[in-house]
Amino acid sequence: MEKNYLMTSESVACGHPDKLCDQVSDAVLDELLRQDKYSRVACETYVTMGMIIIGGEITTKGFVNIHALVRKVVKEIGYNHPNFGFDYNTCAILNAINTQSPDIAMGVDTGGAGDQGMMTGFATNETPELMPLPLMLSQKLVRRMKEVREKKILKYLAPDGKAQVTVAYVNGKPKKVTAVVLACQHTDAILNKAKTHITDKSRKEMIEKIAKPILGKWVDKDTEYFVNQTGKFIVGGPQSDTGMTGRKIVVDTYGGFAPVGGGAFSGKDPTKVDRSAAYMGRYIAKNIVAAELADVCHLQVAYCIGKKEPVSVVIDTRGTGKISDEKISKLVREYFPLYPQAIIKKLDLLKPVYQKTACHGHFGRNEFTWEKTDMAATLKKAAKQL
């Protein structure tokens, strides 16, 4: 990549239809793991105007009241009034869940991967979270949208929304934010007299209350703000857009700074390497950067269904490595478990933590085990002996 460039990442609010689906799918997973930590879950959710459909394949000793759980999640997201076009009290819910294929279980029960595919891990030292700056800022913006809505700082906000941040890089390092896009669902309370656009006052409020507290030093007088650029955003959520589990892979991962892996995360138990190996990939990449072995680390790992060990592991530090990529790859093979059962044990993945991951990003949040940098010192010491 050239040294001077603009890079953009986006995030979506918890009330976005796709994110609603991710949260429902992971709520089902969490509830089953509470009852039976060995539950096999592949839960998919679809939402449209007035209806949610839950499908997929599940094998478990537990039981979930799907209707009650779904209504609880939708209520917590904020769809609690008919004015939003979608209401937890009145939406229809269809349960279409089946049992998981015994053909898949044959390979997983022996410790093999639950599917084939390639997974990605990534880290960069440009933020304290060791994540790309544009993505971290956009994720924080949608979290701020939720905060100002729930605390009624801006009483007219509704659950749906998006944020997008463009950062100027100079000599490969982030310099400043050049553009901010906010799309905030709202009530009609802030429309002008003609009912065609939101008022200038409300637009300024969203910039002052949502954007500036998050962006801080990264903005200046030349930063451009685009707030509800079409004029208004009243009709949102499932009323205006269908949603499905797993459609926000770039939002969930690295904001376009690294290739996406072979599958989405939400609704899948950790025997599915789409999820567990992606988490391990992040853990490995973050520890490599935290150990100062590289400024940037991209890892790809690939699996065959039913086979324990990965079929390939590739490290790319994009020219920033303090030692060669080949030596770092050797350290990865030596110090990190890469077969599914060992990943699950190392990262403690049988706990019901997944609904929390389903909005505001799976990475860059220290509340999760795969964000620990407890291997950094070991890697740093081992690297000196190569």
Coordinates of C-alpha atoms in Angstrom, one line a residue:
M1 CA 0.0 0.0 0.0
E2 CA 1.2 3.5 -0.7
K3 CA 2.5 5.6 2.2
N4 CA 0.0 8.5 1.9
Y5 CA -3.6 7.5 1.5
L6 CA -7.2 7.8 2.9
M7 CA -8.7 4.8 4.6
T8 CA -12.3 4.3 5.7
S9 CA -14.1 1.9 8.0
E10 CA -17.8 1.7 9.1
S11 CA -19.8 0.3 11.9
V12 CA -23.5 -0.2 12.5
A13 CA -25.6 0.4 15.6
C14 CA -27.1 -2.4 17.7
G15 CA -30.6 -1.6 16.1
H16 CA -29.4 -2.2 12.6
P17 CA -31.4 -5.2 11.2
D18 CA -28.3 -7.3 10.5
K19 CA -26.9 -6.6 14.0
L20 CA -30.3 -7.4 15.5
C21 CA -30.1 -10.8 13.9
D22 CA -26.5 -11.4 15.1
Q23 CA -27.6 -10.6 18.7
V24 CA -30.6 -12.9 18.5
S25 CA -28.4 -15.8 17.2
D26 CA -25.8 -15.3 19.8
A27 CA -28.4 -15.0 22.6
V28 CA -29.7 -18.5 21.6
L29 CA -26.1 -19.8 21.7
D30 CA -25.4 -18.2 25.1
E31 CA -28.5 -19.7 26.6
L32 CA -27.7 -23.2 25.4
L33 CA -24.1 -23.0 26.6
R34 CA -25.4 -22.0 30.1
Q35 CA -27.4 -25.2 30.2
D36 CA -25.1 -27.5 28.2
K37 CA -21.6 -26.2 27.4
Y38 CA -21.2 -28.9 24.8
S39 CA -24.2 -27.7 22.7
R40 CA -23.6 -27.7 19.0
V41 CA -25.2 -24.6 17.6
A42 CA -25.5 -23.1 14.1
C43 CA -28.3 -20.6 14.6
E44 CA -29.4 -18.2 11.8
T45 CA -31.8 -15.3 12.2
Y46 CA -33.7 -13.4 9.5
V47 CA -35.8 -10.2 10.2
T48 CA -38.1 -8.2 8.0
M49 CA -41.1 -5.9 8.6
G50 CA -43.0 -7.3 11.6
M51 CA -41.4 -10.8 11.5
I52 CA -38.3 -12.7 12.8
I53 CA -37.4 -16.2 11.6
I54 CA -35.0 -18.3 13.6
G55 CA -33.5 -21.3 11.8
G56 CA -30.4 -23.5 11.7
E57 CA -29.1 -26.7 13.3
I58 CA -28.8 -27.3 17.0
T59 CA -28.0 -30.4 19.1
T60 CA -28.2 -29.9 22.8
K61 CA -29.4 -31.1 26.2
G62 CA -30.7 -27.7 26.9
F63 CA -33.9 -25.9 26.0
V64 CA -34.7 -22.4 25.0
N65 CA -38.0 -20.7 24.9
I66 CA -37.3 -19.0 21.5
H67 CA -40.2 -16.7 21.6
A68 CA -39.5 -15.3 25.0
L69 CA -35.7 -15.0 24.4
V70 CA -36.2 -13.2 21.0
R71 CA -38.6 -10.7 22.5
K72 CA -36.2 -10.0 25.4
V73 CA -33.3 -9.3 23.0
V74 CA -35.4 -7.0 20.7
K75 CA -36.7 -5.1 23.7
E76 CA -33.1 -4.6 25.1
I77 CA -32.0 -3.3 21.7
G78 CA -34.6 -0.6 21.9
Y79 CA -37.5 -1.6 19.7
N80 CA -40.0 -1.1 22.4
H81 CA -42.6 1.2 20.7
P82 CA -44.7 0.9 17.5
N83 CA -43.4 4.4 16.4
F84 CA -40.1 2.6 15.5
G85 CA -41.9 0.4 12.9
F86 CA -40.9 -2.7 14.8
D87 CA -42.0 -3.7 18.3
Y88 CA -40.9 -6.6 20.5
N89 CA -44.5 -7.0 21.8
T90 CA -46.1 -7.4 18.4
C91 CA -43.5 -8.9 16.0
A92 CA -44.2 -12.4 14.7
I93 CA -41.6 -15.1 15.5
L94 CA -41.2 -18.3 13.5
N95 CA -39.0 -21.1 14.9
A96 CA -37.5 -23.3 12.2
I97 CA -34.6 -25.0 14.0
N98 CA -33.5 -28.5 13.2
T99 CA -30.9 -30.9 14.7
Q100 CA -27.3 -30.8 13.5
S101 CA -26.1 -33.3 10.9
P102 CA -24.6 -36.5 12.5
D103 CA -22.2 -36.5 9.5
I104 CA -20.5 -33.3 10.9
A105 CA -20.5 -34.6 14.4
M106 CA -18.4 -37.6 13.3
G107 CA -15.5 -35.3 12.7
V108 CA -16.1 -32.8 15.5
D109 CA -16.5 -35.4 18.2
T110 CA -13.0 -36.7 17.6
G111 CA -11.6 -33.2 18.0
G112 CA -11.5 -32.1 14.4
A113 CA -12.6 -28.8 12.9
G114 CA -16.3 -28.3 12.4
D115 CA -15.8 -27.1 8.8
Q116 CA -13.2 -26.3 6.2
G117 CA -12.2 -22.7 5.5
M118 CA -9.6 -20.0 6.1
M119 CA -9.6 -17.6 9.1
T120 CA -7.9 -14.3 9.6
G121 CA -6.2 -12.6 12.5
F122 CA -4.9 -9.0 12.5
A123 CA -3.3 -6.4 14.7
T124 CA -1.6 -3.1 14.3
N125 CA 0.1 -0.8 16.8
E126 CA -1.7 2.4 15.6
T127 CA -4.1 2.4 18.6
P128 CA -3.9 1.3 22.2
E129 CA -6.3 -1.6 21.3
L130 CA -3.9 -2.7 18.6
M131 CA -6.7 -2.2 16.1
P132 CA -7.0 0.0 13.0
L133 CA -7.9 3.6 14.0
P134 CA -10.8 4.2 11.5
L135 CA -12.6 1.0 12.7
M136 CA -12.0 1.8 16.4
L137 CA -13.4 5.3 16.0
S138 CA -16.5 4.1 14.0
Q139 CA -17.2 1.4 16.6
K140 CA -16.9 3.9 19.4
L141 CA -19.3 6.3 17.6
V142 CA -22.1 3.7 17.4
R143 CA -21.6 2.8 21.0
R144 CA -21.9 6.6 21.7
M145 CA -25.1 6.7 19.7
K146 CA -26.5 4.0 21.9
E147 CA -25.4 5.8 25.1
V148 CA -26.9 9.2 24.2
R149 CA -30.2 7.4 23.1
E150 CA -30.5 5.3 26.3
K151 CA -29.5 8.1 28.6
K152 CA -31.9 10.4 26.7
I153 CA -29.2 13.0 26.1
L154 CA -30.7 13.1 22.6
K155 CA -34.3 12.0 23.2
Y156 CA -35.2 11.8 19.5
L157 CA -32.8 9.0 18.6
A158 CA -34.1 5.6 17.6
P159 CA -32.2 2.2 17.6
D160 CA -30.9 2.0 14.0
G161 CA -27.8 3.8 12.7
K162 CA -24.4 3.7 11.1
A163 CA -21.1 5.5 11.5
Q164 CA -18.2 5.8 9.1
V165 CA -14.8 7.4 9.6
T166 CA -12.2 8.3 7.0
V167 CA -8.6 8.8 8.2
A168 CA -5.7 10.4 6.4
Y169 CA -2.5 8.3 6.6
V170 CA 0.9 10.1 6.1
N171 CA 4.0 7.9 5.8
G172 CA 1.8 4.9 6.7
K173 CA 0.7 6.4 10.1
P174 CA -2.7 7.9 10.9
K175 CA -2.6 11.7 10.8
K176 CA -6.2 13.0 11.2
V177 CA -9.9 12.3 10.5
T178 CA -10.9 13.9 7.2
A179 CA -14.6 12.8 7.1
V180 CA -17.3 11.5 9.4
V181 CA -20.6 10.0 8.3
L182 CA -23.4 9.6 10.8
A183 CA -26.7 8.0 9.9
C184 CA -28.9 8.2 13.1
Q185 CA -32.5 7.0 13.1
H186 CA -34.7 9.5 14.8
T187 CA -38.4 10.5 15.5
D188 CA -40.2 13.2 13.6
A189 CA -39.6 15.6 16.5
I190 CA -36.5 17.2 14.8
L191 CA -38.0 17.7 11.3
N192 CA -38.3 21.2 9.8
K193 CA -41.8 22.7 9.3
A194 CA -42.0 21.2 5.8
K195 CA -41.3 17.7 7.3
T196 CA -38.6 17.1 4.6
H197 CA -35.3 17.4 6.5
I198 CA -34.0 17.4 10.1
T199 CA -33.2 20.9 11.4
D200 CA -29.7 22.4 11.4
K201 CA -29.9 22.5 15.2
S202 CA -30.4 18.7 15.5
R203 CA -27.6 18.1 13.0
K204 CA -25.2 20.2 15.1
E205 CA -26.4 18.4 18.3
M206 CA -25.5 15.0 16.8
I207 CA -22.0 16.3 15.9
E208 CA -21.4 17.8 19.3
K209 CA -23.0 15.1 21.4
I210 CA -22.0 12.0 19.4
A211 CA -19.0 12.7 17.2
K212 CA -16.7 15.2 18.9
P213 CA -16.5 13.5 22.3
I214 CA -15.2 10.3 20.5
L215 CA -13.0 11.8 17.8
G216 CA -11.2 14.3 20.0
K217 CA -7.7 15.2 18.8
W218 CA -8.2 13.4 15.5
V219 CA -10.5 16.2 14.1
D220 CA -9.8 19.7 13.1
K221 CA -11.5 22.7 11.4
D222 CA -11.2 20.9 8.0
T223 CA -12.9 17.7 9.0
E224 CA -16.2 17.2 7.1
Y225 CA -19.3 15.9 8.8
F226 CA -22.2 14.3 6.9
V227 CA -25.2 13.7 9.2
N228 CA -28.3 12.0 7.9
Q229 CA -27.3 13.2 4.4
T230 CA -30.5 12.3 2.7
G231 CA -32.3 14.7 4.9
K232 CA -34.1 12.4 7.4
F233 CA -34.0 8.9 8.7
I234 CA -37.3 8.1 10.4
V235 CA -38.1 4.8 8.7
G236 CA -35.4 2.4 9.8
G237 CA -34.7 -0.9 11.4
P238 CA -36.6 -4.0 10.1
Q239 CA -39.4 -1.7 8.8
S240 CA -37.1 -0.4 6.1
D241 CA -34.5 -3.2 5.6
T242 CA -34.3 -6.9 6.0
G243 CA -31.5 -8.3 8.2
M244 CA -29.7 -11.6 8.4
T245 CA -27.1 -13.2 10.7
G246 CA -23.5 -12.8 9.5
R247 CA -23.8 -10.0 6.9
K248 CA -21.5 -7.6 8.7
I249 CA -18.2 -9.6 8.6
V250 CA -16.0 -6.5 7.8
V251 CA -17.7 -4.5 10.6
D252 CA -17.2 -7.5 13.0
T253 CA -13.5 -7.9 12.2
Y254 CA -10.9 -5.3 10.9
G255 CA -12.8 -2.7 9.0
G256 CA -11.2 -3.5 5.6
F257 CA -7.6 -3.5 6.8
A258 CA -7.3 -7.3 6.5
P259 CA -9.0 -9.9 4.3
V260 CA -12.1 -11.5 5.8
G261 CA -12.1 -15.2 6.6
G262 CA -14.4 -17.9 5.3
G263 CA -17.4 -17.3 7.4
A264 CA -19.3 -15.2 9.9
F265 CA -19.2 -15.7 13.7
S266 CA -22.6 -15.1 15.3
G267 CA -24.8 -18.1 16.1
K268 CA -21.9 -20.6 15.9
D269 CA -20.5 -22.6 18.9
P270 CA -16.7 -22.7 19.1
T271 CA -16.3 -26.1 17.5
K272 CA -16.9 -24.1 14.3
V273 CA -13.4 -22.8 13.4
D274 CA -15.1 -19.9 11.6
R275 CA -15.4 -18.5 15.1
S276 CA -12.8 -20.1 17.4
A277 CA -9.9 -20.0 14.9
A278 CA -10.6 -16.4 14.0
Y279 CA -10.5 -15.6 17.7
M280 CA -7.2 -17.4 18.0
G281 CA -5.9 -15.6 15.0
R282 CA -6.6 -12.3 16.6
Y283 CA -5.0 -13.5 19.9
I284 CA -1.8 -14.5 18.0
A285 CA -1.6 -11.4 15.9
K286 CA -2.2 -9.1 18.9
N287 CA 0.5 -10.8 21.0
I288 CA 3.0 -10.6 18.1
V289 CA 2.4 -6.8 17.9
A290 CA 2.4 -6.4 21.7
A291 CA 5.7 -8.2 21.8
E292 CA 7.0 -5.6 19.3
L293 CA 8.0 -8.2 16.9
A294 CA 6.1 -6.3 14.2
D295 CA 4.1 -3.1 13.8
V296 CA 1.4 -4.9 11.8
C297 CA 0.6 -8.6 11.8
H298 CA -1.8 -10.5 9.5
L299 CA -2.3 -14.2 10.0
Q300 CA -4.2 -16.7 7.9
V301 CA -5.0 -20.2 9.1
A302 CA -6.9 -22.8 7.2
Y303 CA -8.6 -26.0 8.1
C304 CA -10.1 -29.2 6.7
I305 CA -13.4 -30.5 8.3
G306 CA -12.8 -33.3 10.7
K307 CA -9.0 -32.7 10.8
K308 CA -7.3 -31.4 14.0
E309 CA -4.3 -29.6 12.7
P310 CA -4.6 -26.7 10.3
V311 CA -3.6 -27.3 6.7
S312 CA -1.7 -24.0 6.5
V313 CA -0.6 -21.1 8.7
V314 CA 0.8 -17.9 7.1
I315 CA 2.2 -14.8 8.7
D316 CA 2.5 -11.5 6.9
T317 CA 3.9 -8.5 8.8
R318 CA 3.7 -6.3 5.7
G319 CA 7.4 -5.4 5.9
T320 CA 7.2 -4.2 9.5
G321 CA 8.7 -7.3 11.2
K322 CA 11.7 -7.0 13.5
I323 CA 12.5 -10.6 12.6
S324 CA 11.5 -12.5 9.5
D325 CA 8.0 -13.6 8.9
E326 CA 9.3 -17.2 8.7
K327 CA 10.8 -16.9 12.2
I328 CA 7.5 -15.5 13.6
S329 CA 5.6 -18.3 11.9
K330 CA 7.9 -20.8 13.7
L331 CA 7.1 -19.1 17.0
V332 CA 3.4 -19.3 16.3
R333 CA 3.6 -23.0 15.7
E334 CA 5.6 -23.6 18.8
Y335 CA 3.8 -21.4 21.3
F336 CA 0.1 -21.4 20.2
P337 CA -2.4 -24.3 20.0
L338 CA -4.1 -24.4 16.7
Y339 CA -6.4 -27.4 16.8
P340 CA -10.0 -26.7 17.8
Q341 CA -10.2 -28.4 21.2
A342 CA -7.0 -26.8 22.3
I343 CA -8.2 -23.3 21.1
I344 CA -11.4 -23.8 23.0
K345 CA -9.5 -24.6 26.2
K346 CA -6.9 -21.9 25.8
L347 CA -9.4 -19.1 25.2
D348 CA -12.1 -20.6 27.5
L349 CA -14.7 -20.5 24.7
L350 CA -17.4 -22.6 26.3
K351 CA -18.7 -19.7 28.4
P352 CA -21.8 -17.8 27.4
V353 CA -20.1 -14.5 26.3
Y354 CA -21.2 -14.3 22.7
Q355 CA -24.2 -12.0 22.7
K356 CA -21.8 -9.3 23.9
T357 CA -19.6 -9.8 20.8
A358 CA -22.6 -9.5 18.4
C359 CA -22.5 -5.7 18.3
H360 CA -19.7 -3.1 18.4
G361 CA -17.1 -5.5 17.1
H362 CA -15.6 -8.8 18.2
F363 CA -12.1 -7.4 18.5
G364 CA -10.4 -4.5 20.3
R365 CA -12.4 -5.0 23.5
N366 CA -10.4 -6.2 26.5
E367 CA -13.4 -7.9 28.1
F368 CA -12.7 -11.0 25.9
T369 CA -10.0 -13.7 26.4
W370 CA -8.7 -13.4 22.9
E371 CA -7.7 -9.8 23.5
K372 CA -5.2 -10.7 26.2
T373 CA -1.5 -10.1 25.6
D374 CA -0.3 -12.6 28.1
M375 CA 2.0 -14.3 25.6
A376 CA 3.9 -11.1 24.5
A377 CA 6.7 -11.5 27.0
T378 CA 7.2 -15.1 26.1
L379 CA 7.4 -14.3 22.4
K380 CA 9.8 -11.5 22.9
K381 CA 12.1 -13.7 24.9
A382 CA 11.9 -16.6 22.4
A383 CA 12.5 -14.3 19.5
K384 CA 15.9 -13.3 20.9
Q385 CA 17.0 -16.9 20.9
L386 CA 16.2 -17.6 17.2

